[in-house]
JSON list of C-alpha atoms in Angstrom, two decimals:
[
{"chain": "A", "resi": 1, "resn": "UNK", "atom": "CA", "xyz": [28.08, -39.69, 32.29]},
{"chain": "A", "resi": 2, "resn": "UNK", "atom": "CA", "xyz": [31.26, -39.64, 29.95]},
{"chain": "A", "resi": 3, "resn": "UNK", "atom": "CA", "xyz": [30.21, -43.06, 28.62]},
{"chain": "A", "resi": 4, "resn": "UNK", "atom": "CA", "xyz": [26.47, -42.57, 28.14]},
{"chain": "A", "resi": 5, "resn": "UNK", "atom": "CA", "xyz": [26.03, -42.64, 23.87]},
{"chain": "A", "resi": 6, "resn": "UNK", "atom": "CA", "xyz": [23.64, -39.85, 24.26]},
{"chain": "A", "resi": 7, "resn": "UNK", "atom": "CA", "xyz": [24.95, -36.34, 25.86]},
{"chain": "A", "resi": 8, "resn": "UNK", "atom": "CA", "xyz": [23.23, -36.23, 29.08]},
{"chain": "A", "resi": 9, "resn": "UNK", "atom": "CA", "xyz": [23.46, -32.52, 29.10]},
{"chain": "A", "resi": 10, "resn": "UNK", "atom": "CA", "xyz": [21.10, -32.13, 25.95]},
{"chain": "A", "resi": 11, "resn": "UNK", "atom": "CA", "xyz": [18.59, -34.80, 27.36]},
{"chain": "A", "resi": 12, "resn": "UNK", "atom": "CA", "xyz": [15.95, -34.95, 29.27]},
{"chain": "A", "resi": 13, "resn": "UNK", "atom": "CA", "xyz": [14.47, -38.24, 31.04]},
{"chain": "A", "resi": 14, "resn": "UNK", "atom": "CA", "xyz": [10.54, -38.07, 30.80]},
{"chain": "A", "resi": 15, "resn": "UNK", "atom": "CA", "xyz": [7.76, -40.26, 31.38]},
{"chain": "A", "resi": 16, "resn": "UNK", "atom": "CA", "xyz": [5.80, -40.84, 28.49]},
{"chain": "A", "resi": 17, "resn": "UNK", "atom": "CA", "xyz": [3.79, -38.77, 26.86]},
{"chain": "A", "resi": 18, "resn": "UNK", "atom": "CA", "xyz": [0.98, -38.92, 23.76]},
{"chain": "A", "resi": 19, "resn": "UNK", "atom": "CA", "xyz": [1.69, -38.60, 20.22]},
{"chain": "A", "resi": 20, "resn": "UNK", "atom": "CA", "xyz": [1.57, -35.70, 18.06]},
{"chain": "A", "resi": 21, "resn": "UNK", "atom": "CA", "xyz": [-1.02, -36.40, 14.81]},
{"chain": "A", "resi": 22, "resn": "UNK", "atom": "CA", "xyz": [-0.66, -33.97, 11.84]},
{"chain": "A", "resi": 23, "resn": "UNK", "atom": "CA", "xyz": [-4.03, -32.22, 10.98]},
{"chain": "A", "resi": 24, "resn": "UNK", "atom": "CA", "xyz": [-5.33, -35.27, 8.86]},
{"chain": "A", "resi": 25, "resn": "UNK", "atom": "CA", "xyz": [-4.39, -37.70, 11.66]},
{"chain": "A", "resi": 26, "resn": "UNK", "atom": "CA", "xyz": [-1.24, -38.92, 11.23]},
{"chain": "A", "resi": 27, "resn": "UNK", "atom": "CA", "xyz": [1.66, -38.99, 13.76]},
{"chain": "A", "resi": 28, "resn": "UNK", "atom": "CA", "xyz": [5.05, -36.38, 12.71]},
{"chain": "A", "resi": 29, "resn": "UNK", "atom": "CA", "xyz": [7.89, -37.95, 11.48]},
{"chain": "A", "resi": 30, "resn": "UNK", "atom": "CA", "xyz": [11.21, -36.80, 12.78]},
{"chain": "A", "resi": 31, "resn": "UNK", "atom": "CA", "xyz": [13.04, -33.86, 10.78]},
{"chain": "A", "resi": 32, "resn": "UNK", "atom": "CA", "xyz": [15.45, -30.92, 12.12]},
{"chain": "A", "resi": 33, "resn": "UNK", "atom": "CA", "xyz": [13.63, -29.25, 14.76]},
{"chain": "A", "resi": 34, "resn": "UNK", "atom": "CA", "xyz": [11.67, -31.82, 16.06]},
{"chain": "A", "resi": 35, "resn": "UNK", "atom": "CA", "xyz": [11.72, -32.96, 19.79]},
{"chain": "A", "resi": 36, "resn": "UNK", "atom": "CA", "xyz": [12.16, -37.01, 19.99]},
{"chain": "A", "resi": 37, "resn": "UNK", "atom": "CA", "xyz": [11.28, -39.11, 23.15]},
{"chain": "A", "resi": 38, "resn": "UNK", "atom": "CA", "xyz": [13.12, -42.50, 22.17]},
{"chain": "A", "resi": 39, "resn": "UNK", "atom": "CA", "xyz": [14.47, -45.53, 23.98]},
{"chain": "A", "resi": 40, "resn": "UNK", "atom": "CA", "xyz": [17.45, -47.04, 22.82]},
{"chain": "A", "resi": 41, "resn": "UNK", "atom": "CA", "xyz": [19.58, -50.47, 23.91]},
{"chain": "A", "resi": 42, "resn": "UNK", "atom": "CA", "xyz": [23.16, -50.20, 22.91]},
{"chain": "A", "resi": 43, "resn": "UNK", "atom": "CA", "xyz": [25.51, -53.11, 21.68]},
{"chain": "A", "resi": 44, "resn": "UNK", "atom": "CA", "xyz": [28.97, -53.89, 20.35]},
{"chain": "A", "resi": 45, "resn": "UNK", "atom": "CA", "xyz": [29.72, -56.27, 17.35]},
{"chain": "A", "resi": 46, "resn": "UNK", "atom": "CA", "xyz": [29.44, -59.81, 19.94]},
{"chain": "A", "resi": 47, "resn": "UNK", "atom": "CA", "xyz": [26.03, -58.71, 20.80]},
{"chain": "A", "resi": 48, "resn": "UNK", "atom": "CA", "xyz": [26.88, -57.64, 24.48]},
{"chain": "A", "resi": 49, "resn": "UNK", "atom": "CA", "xyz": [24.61, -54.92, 25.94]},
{"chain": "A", "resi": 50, "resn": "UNK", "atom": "CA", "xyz": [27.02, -51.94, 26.76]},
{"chain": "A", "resi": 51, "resn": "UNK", "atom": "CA", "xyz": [23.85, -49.30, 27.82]},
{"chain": "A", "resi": 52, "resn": "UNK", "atom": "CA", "xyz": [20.51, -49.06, 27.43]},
{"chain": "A", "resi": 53, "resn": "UNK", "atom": "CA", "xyz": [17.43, -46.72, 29.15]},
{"chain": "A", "resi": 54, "resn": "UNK", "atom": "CA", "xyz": [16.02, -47.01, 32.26]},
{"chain": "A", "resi": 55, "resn": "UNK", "atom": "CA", "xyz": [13.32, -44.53, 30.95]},
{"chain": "A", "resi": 56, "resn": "UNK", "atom": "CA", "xyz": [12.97, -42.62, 27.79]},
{"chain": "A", "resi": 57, "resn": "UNK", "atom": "CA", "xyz": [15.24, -39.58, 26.47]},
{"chain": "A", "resi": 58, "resn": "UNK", "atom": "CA", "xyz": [14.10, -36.46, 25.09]},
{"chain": "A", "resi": 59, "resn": "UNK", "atom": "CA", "xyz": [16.30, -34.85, 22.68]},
{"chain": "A", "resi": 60, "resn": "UNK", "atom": "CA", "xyz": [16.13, -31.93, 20.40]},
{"chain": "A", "resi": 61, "resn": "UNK", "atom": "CA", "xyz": [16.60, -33.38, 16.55]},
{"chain": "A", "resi": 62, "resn": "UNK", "atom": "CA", "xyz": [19.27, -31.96, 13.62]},
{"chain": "A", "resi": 63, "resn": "UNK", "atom": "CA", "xyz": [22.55, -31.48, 15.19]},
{"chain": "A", "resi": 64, "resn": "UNK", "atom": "CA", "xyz": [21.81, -29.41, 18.77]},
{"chain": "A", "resi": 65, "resn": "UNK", "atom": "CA", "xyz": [22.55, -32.39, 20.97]},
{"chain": "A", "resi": 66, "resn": "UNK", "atom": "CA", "xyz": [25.62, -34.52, 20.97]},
{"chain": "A", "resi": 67, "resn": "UNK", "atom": "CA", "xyz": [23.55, -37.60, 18.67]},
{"chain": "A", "resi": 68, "resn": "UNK", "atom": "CA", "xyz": [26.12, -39.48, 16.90]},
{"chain": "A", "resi": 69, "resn": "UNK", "atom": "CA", "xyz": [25.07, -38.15, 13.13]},
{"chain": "A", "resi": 70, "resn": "UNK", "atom": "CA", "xyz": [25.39, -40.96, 11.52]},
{"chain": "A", "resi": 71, "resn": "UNK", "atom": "CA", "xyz": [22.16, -42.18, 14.18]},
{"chain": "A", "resi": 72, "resn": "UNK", "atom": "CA", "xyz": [20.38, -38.47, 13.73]},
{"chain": "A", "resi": 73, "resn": "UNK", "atom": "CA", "xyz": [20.51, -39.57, 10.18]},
{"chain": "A", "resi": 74, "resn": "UNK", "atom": "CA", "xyz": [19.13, -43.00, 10.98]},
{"chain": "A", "resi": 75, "resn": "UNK", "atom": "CA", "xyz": [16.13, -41.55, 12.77]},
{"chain": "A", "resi": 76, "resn": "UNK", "atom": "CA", "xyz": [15.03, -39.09, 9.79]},
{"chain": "A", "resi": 77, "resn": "UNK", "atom": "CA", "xyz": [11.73, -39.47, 8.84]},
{"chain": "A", "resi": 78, "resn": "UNK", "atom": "CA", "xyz": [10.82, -41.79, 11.12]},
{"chain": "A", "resi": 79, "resn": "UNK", "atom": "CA", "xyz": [7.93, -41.69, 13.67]},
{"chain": "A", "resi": 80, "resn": "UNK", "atom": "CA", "xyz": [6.52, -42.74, 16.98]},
{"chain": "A", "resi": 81, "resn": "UNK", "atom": "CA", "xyz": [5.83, -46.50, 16.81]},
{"chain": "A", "resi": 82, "resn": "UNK", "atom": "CA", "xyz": [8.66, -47.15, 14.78]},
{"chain": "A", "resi": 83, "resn": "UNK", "atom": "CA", "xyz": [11.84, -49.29, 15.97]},
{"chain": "A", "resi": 84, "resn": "UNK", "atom": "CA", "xyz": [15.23, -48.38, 13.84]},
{"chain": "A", "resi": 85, "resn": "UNK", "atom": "CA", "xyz": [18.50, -50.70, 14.33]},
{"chain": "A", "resi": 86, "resn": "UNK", "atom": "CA", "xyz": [21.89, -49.23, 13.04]},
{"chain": "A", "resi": 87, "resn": "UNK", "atom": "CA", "xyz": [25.18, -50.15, 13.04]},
{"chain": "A", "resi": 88, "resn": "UNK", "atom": "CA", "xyz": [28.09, -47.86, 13.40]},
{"chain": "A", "resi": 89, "resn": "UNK", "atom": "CA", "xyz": [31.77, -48.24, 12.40]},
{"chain": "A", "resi": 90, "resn": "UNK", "atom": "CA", "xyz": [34.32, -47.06, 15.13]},
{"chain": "A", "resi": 91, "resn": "UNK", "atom": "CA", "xyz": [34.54, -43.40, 12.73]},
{"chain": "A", "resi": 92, "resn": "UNK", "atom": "CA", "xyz": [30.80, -42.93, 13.07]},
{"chain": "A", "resi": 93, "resn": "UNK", "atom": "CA", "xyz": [30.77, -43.47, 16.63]},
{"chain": "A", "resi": 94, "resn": "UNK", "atom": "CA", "xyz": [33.51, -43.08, 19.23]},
{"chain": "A", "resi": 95, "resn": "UNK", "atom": "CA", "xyz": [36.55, -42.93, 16.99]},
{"chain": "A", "resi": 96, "resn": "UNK", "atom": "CA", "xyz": [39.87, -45.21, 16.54]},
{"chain": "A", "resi": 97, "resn": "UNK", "atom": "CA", "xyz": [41.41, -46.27, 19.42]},
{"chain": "A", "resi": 98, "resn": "UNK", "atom": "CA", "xyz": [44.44, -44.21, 20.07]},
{"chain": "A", "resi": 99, "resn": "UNK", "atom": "CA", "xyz": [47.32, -46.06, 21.92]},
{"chain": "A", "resi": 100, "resn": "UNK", "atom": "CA", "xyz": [49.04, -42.56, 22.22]},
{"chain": "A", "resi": 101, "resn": "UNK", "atom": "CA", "xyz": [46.07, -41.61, 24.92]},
{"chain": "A", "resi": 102, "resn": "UNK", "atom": "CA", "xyz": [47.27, -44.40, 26.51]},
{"chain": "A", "resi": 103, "resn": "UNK", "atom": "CA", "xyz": [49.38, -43.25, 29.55]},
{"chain": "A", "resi": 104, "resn": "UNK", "atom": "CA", "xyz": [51.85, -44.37, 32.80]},
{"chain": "A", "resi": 105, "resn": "UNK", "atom": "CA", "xyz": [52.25, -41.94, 35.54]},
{"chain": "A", "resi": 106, "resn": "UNK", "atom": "CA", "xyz": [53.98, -42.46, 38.75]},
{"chain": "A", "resi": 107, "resn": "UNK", "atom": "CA", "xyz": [51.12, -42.55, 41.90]},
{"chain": "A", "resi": 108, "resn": "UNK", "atom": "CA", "xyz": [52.37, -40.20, 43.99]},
{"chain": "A", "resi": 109, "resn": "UNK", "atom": "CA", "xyz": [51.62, -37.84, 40.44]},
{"chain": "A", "resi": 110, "resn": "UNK", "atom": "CA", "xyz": [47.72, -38.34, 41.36]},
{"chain": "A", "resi": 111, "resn": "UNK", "atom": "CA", "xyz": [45.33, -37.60, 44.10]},
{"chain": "A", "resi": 112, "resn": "UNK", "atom": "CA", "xyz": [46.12, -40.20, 47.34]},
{"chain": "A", "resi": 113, "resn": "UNK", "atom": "CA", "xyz": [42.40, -41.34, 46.40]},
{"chain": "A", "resi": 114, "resn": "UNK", "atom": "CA", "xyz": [42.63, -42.88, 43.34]},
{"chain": "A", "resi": 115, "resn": "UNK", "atom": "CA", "xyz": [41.44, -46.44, 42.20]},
{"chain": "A", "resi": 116, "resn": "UNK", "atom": "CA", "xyz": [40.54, -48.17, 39.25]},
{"chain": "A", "resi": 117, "resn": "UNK", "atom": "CA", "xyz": [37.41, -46.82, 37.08]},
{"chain": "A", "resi": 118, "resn": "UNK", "atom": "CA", "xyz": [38.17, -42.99, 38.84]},
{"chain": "A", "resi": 119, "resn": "UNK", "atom": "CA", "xyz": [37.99, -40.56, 36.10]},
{"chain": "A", "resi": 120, "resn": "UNK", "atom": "CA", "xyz": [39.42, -37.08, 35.59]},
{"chain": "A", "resi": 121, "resn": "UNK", "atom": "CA", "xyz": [39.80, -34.33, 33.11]},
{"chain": "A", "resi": 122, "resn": "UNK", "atom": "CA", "xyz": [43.82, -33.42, 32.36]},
{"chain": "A", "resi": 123, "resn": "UNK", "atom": "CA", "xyz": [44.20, -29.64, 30.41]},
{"chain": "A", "resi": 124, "resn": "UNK", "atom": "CA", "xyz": [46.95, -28.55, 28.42]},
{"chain": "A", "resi": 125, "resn": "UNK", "atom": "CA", "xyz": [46.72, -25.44, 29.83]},
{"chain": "A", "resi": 126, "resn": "UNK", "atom": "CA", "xyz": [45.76, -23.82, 33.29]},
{"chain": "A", "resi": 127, "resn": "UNK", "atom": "CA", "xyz": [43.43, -21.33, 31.46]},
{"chain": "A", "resi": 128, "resn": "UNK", "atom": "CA", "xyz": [40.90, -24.02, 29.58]},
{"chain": "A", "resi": 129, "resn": "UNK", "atom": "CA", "xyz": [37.99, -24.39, 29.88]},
{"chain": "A", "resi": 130, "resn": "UNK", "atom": "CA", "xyz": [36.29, -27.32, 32.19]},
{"chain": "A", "resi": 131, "resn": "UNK", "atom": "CA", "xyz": [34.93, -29.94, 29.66]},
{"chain": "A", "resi": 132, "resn": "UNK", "atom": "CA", "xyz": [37.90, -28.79, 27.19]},
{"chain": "A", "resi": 133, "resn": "UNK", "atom": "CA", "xyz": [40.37, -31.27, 28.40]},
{"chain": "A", "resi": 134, "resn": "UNK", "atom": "CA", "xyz": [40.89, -34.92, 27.78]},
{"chain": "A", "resi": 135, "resn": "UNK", "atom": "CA", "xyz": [38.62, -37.61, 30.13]},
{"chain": "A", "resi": 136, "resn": "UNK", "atom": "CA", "xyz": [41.44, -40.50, 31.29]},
{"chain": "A", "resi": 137, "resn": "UNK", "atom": "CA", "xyz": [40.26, -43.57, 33.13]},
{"chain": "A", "resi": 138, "resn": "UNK", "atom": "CA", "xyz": [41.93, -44.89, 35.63]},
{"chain": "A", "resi": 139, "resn": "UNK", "atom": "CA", "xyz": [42.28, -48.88, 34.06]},
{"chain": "A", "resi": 140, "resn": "UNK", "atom": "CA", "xyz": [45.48, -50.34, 36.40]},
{"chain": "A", "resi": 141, "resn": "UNK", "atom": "CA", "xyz": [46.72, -49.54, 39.39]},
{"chain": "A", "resi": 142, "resn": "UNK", "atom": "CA", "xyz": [50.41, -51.38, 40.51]},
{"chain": "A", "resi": 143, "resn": "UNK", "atom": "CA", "xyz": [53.87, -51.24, 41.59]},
{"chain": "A", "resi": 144, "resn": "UNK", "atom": "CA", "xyz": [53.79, -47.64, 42.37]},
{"chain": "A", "resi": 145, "resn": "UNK", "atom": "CA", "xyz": [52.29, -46.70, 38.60]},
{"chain": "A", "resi": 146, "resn": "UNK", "atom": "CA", "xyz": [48.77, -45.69, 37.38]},
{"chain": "A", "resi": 147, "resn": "UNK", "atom": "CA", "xyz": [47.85, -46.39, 33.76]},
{"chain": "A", "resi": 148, "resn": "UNK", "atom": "CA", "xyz": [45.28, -43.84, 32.20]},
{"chain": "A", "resi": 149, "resn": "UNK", "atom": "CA", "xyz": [43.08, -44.28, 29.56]},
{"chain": "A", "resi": 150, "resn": "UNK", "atom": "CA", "xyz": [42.01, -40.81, 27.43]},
{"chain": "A", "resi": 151, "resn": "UNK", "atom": "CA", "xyz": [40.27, -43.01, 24.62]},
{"chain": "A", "resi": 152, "resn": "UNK", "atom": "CA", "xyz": [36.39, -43.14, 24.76]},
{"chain": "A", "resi": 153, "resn": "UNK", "atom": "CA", "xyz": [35.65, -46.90, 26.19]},
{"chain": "A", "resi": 154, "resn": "UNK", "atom": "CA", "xyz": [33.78, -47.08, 22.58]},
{"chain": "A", "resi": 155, "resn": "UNK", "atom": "CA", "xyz": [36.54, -46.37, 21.17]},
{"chain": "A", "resi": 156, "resn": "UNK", "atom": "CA", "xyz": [37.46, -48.91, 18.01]},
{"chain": "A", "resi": 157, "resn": "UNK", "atom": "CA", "xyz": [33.84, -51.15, 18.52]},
{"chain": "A", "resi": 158, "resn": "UNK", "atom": "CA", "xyz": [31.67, -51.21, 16.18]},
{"chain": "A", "resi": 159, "resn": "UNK", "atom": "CA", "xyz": [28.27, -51.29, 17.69]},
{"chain": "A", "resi": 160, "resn": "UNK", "atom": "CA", "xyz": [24.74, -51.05, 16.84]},
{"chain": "A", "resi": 161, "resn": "UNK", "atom": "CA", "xyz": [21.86, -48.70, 18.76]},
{"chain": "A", "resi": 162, "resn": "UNK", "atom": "CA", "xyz": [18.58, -50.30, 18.69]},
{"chain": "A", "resi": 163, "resn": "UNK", "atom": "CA", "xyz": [15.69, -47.57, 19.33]},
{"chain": "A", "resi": 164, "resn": "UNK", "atom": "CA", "xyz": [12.49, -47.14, 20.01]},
{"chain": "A", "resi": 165, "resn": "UNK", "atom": "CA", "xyz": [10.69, -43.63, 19.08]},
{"chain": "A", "resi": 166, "resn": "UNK", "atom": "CA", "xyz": [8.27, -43.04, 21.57]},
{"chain": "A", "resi": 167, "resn": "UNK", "atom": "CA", "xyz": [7.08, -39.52, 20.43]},
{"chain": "A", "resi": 168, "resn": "UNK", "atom": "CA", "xyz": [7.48, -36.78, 17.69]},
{"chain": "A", "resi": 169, "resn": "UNK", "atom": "CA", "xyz": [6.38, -33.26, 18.52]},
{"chain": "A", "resi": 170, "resn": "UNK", "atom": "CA", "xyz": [7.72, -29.96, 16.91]},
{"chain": "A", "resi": 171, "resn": "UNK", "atom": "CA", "xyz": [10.27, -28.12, 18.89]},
{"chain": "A", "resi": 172, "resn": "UNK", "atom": "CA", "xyz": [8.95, -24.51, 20.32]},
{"chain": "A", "resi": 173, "resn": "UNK", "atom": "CA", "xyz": [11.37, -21.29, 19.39]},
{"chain": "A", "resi": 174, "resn": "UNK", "atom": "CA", "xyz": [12.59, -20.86, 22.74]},
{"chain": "A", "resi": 175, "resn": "UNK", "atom": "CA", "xyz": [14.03, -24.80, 22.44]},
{"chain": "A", "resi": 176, "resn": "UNK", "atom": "CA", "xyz": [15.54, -24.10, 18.82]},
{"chain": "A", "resi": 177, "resn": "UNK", "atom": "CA", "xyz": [17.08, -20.78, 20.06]},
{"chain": "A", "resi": 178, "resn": "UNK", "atom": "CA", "xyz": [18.11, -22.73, 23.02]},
{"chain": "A", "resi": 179, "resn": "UNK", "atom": "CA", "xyz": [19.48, -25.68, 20.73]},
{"chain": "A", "resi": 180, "resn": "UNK", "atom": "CA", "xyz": [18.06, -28.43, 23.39]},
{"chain": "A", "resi": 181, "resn": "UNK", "atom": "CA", "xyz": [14.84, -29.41, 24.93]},
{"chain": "A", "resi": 182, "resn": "UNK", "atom": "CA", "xyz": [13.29, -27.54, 27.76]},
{"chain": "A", "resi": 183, "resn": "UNK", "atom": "CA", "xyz": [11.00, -29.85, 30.47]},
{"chain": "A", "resi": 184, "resn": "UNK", "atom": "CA", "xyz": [7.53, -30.03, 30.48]},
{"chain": "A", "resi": 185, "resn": "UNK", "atom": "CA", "xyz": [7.48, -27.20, 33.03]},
{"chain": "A", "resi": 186, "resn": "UNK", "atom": "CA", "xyz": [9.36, -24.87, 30.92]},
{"chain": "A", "resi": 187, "resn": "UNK", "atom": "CA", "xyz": [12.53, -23.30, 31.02]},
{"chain": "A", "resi": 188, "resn": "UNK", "atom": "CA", "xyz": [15.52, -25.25, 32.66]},
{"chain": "A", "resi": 189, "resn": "UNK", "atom": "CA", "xyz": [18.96, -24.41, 32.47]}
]
């Protein structure tokens, strides 16, 4: 989901599971390498909920996954049980808003499907690479025009990520090789 504030991709939903204890019974805290099981609610500066989890996410900790660093760096140290709240400025997070990604196009330009909220990756060139391109949103549809939208819908809030940490385990080889987390039944790709 292009608007999800955790890279689906590098995630896993999983249910629950129990916490690791180091050997003189106390539960991991969260370093490079470590696999995290959080849940997080997501907000902009008025307080409005933009996302939150149905069900935990598993990710793989120190810059494999697409975590916003400035939250990776938030999390640090911390460990199941505990609840972190951080704020992040619009070049922490999503980025500026760019009027220039801001576009008009003529509707007979697009597919005879399109409506509002459609969304669609344009390339500069007819030899990149899916997932290369710029993501516009379809955001007005009239008088024969389409307006497009290539800015993140983050883009220029500040918002704040209120998580959870649900579990701290080390990562095994194959996931740090891999740079994400593999699911409980092993190796998914």
């Amino acid at each position: 989901m292009r608007g999800s504030a955790f890279h689906a991709a590098t995630c896993e939903r999983r249910p629950r599971l129990p916490t690791f204890l180091l050997a003189h019974g106390s539960p991991m805290n969260i370093f490079t390498n470590t696999v995290v099981t959080l849940t997080f609610e997501l907000y902009d500066a008025d307080g409005v909920l933009l996302e939150s989890t149905d069900e935990p996410i598993t990710y793989l900790h120190g810059g494999h996954s697409g975590m916003l660093p400035k939250l990776e760096a938030a999390l640090k140290l911390k460990k199941a049980g505990d609840a972190v709240s951080v704020d992040v400025e619009p070049e922490d997070g999503f980025g500026d808003y760019d009027p220039e990604l801001v576009k008009l196009e003529a509707v007979d330009r697009l597919p005879p499907e399109i409506e509002v909220g459609m969304q669609f990756e344009a390339h500069t060139s007819a030899d990149d690479e899916h997932g290369s391109g710029t993501v516009f949103t379809v955001t007005d549809i009239a008088d024969g025009k389409v307006v497009l939208d290539g800015n993140h819908p983050w883009a220029g809030k500040r918002l704040r990520f209120d998580c959870q940490i649900l579990e701290v385990r080390p990562a095994t080889a194959e996931e740090v090789e891999h740079g994400h987390v593999h699911g409980a039944d092993g190796h998914h790709h």
